[in-house]
Coordinates of C-alpha atoms in Angstrom, one line a residue:
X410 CA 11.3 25.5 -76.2
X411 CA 14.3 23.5 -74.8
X412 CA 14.3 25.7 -71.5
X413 CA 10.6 25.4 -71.0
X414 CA 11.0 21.5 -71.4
X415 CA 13.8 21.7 -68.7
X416 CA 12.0 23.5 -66.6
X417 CA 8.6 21.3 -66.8
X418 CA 10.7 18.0 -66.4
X419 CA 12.2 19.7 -63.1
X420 CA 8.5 20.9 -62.0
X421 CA 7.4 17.4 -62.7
X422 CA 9.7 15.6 -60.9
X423 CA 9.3 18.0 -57.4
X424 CA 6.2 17.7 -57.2
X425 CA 6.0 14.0 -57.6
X426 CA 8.5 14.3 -55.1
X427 CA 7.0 16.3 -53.0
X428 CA 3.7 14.6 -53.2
X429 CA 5.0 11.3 -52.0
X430 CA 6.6 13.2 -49.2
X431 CA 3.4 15.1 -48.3
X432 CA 1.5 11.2 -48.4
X433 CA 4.3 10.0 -46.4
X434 CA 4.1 12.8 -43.7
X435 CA 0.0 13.1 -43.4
X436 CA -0.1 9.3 -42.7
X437 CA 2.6 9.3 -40.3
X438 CA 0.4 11.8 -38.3
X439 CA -2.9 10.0 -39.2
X440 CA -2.5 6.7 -38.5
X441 CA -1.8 4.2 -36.0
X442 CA 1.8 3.1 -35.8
X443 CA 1.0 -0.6 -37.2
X444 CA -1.4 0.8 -39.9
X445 CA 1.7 3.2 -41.1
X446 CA 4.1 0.4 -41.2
X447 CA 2.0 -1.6 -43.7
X448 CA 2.1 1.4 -45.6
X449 CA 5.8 1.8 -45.1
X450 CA 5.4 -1.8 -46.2
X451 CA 3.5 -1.1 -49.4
X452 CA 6.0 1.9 -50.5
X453 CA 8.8 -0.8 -49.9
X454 CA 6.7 -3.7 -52.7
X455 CA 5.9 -0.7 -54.9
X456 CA 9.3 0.6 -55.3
X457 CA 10.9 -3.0 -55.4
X458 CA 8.4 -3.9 -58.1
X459 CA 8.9 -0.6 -60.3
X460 CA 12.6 -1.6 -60.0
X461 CA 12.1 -4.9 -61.5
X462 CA 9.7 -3.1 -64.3
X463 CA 12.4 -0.8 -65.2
X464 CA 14.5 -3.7 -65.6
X465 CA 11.9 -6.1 -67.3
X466 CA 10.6 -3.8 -69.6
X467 CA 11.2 -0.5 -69.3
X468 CA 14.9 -0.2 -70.4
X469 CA 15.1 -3.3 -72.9
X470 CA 11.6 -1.1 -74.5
X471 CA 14.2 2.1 -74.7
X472 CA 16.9 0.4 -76.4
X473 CA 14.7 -1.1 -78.8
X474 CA 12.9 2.1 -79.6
X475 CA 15.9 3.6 -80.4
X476 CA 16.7 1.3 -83.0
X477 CA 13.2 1.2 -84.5
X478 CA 10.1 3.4 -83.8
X479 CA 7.5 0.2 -84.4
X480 CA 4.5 0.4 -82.6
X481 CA 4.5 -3.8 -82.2
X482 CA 7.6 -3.4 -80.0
X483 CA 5.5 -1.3 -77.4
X484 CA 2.5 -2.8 -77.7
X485 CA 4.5 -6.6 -76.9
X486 CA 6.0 -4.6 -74.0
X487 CA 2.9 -2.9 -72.7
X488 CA 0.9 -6.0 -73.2
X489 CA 3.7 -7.6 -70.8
X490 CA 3.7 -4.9 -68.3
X491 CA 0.0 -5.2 -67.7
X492 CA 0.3 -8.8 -67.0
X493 CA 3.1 -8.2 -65.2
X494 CA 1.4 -5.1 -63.3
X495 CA -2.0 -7.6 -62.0
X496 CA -0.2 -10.2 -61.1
X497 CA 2.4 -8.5 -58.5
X498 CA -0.4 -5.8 -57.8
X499 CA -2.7 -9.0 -56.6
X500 CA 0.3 -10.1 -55.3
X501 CA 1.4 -7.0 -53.0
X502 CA -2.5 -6.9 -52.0
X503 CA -2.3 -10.6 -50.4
X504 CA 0.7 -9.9 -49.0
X505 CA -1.0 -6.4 -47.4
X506 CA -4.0 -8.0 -46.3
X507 CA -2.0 -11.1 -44.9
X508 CA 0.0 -8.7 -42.7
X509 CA -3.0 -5.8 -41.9
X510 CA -6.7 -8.0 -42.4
X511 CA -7.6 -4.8 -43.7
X512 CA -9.3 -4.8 -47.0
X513 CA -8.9 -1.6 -47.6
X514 CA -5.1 -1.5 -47.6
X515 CA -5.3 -4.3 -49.6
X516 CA -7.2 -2.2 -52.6
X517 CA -4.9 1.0 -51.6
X518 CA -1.9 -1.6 -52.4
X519 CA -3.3 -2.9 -55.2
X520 CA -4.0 0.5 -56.9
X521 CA -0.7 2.2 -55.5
X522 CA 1.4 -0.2 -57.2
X523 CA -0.4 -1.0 -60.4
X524 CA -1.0 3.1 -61.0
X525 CA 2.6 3.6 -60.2
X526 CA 3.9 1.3 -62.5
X527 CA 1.7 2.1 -65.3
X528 CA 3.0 5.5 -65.1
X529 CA 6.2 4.6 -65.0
X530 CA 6.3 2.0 -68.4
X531 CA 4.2 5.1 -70.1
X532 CA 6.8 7.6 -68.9
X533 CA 9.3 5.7 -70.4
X534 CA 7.7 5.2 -73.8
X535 CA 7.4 8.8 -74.0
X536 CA 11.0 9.5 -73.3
X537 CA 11.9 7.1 -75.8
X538 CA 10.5 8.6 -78.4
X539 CA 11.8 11.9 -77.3
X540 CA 8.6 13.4 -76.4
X541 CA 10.2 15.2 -73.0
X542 CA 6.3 17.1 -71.8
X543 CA 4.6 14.4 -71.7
X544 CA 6.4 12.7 -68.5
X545 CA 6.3 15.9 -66.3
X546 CA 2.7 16.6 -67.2
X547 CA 1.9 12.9 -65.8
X548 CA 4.1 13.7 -63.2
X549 CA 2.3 17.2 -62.3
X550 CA -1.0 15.3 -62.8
X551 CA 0.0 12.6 -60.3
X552 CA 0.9 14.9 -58.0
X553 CA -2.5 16.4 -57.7
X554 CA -4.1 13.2 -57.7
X555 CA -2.0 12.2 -54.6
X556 CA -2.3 15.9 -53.0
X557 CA -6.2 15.6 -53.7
X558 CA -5.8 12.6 -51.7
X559 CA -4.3 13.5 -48.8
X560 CA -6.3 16.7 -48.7
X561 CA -9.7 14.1 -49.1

């Protein structure tokens, strides 16, 4: 069982990777230079923002699961997160709409970063508790949600 594990947590994380990379690339081709750069711009918030996550929440939510399994603890910390996820998700959005005027961007932000993050916190929880499928399957999942999206 260990192997399989392995081998699903490395699956996972290519094709998250690879995902990203195929978003990355399609857009590059697909849109107009300024268009892409507010996207550039939006990968830049998301991945600032799941940094700040990890550091808010994420990590202090490991350490305290390892010392006690209580479902309070993640429930404070998820409860937390969220607030933490609409508020910089709005946040990002003005900031994209400021810079593009496109709506549209603006939701694409919005859900980007507050999907991303939401994965992440959940990702986290699950590696906590030692529960090492879960991740990759969300992983694989997300990466079929992202290649349906570029192939859309």
């Amino acid at each position: 069982m260990p192997a399989i594990s392995r081998r699903l947590g490395i699956a996972g994380v290519f094709a998250s990777a690879a995902a990203n990379f195929l978003l990355l690339f399609s857009l590059q081709h697909a849109l107009p230079a300024e268009k892409f750069g507010t996207f550039a711009v939006i990968q830049v918030i998301q991945q600032f923002g799941m940094a700040v996550s990890n550091a808010l929440f994420c990590s202090p939510l490991v350490v305290a699961l390892s010392a006690s399994d209580d479902n309070r603890l993640t429930k404070s910390f998820l409860r937390a997160s969220n607030i933490y996820c609409a508020i910089f998700s709005l946040a990002s959005a003005s900031y994209v709409y400021w810079l593009s005027n496109d709506v549209s961007l603006g939701i694409a932000s919005v859900v980007f970063c507050a999907l991303s993050w939401s994965r992440w916190f959940f990702r986290s929880v699950e590696l906590a508790r030692k529960n090492f499928t879960s991740p990759p399957k969300a992983d694989i999942i997300y990466s079929l949600v992202v290649g349906a999206s570029v192939a859309w």
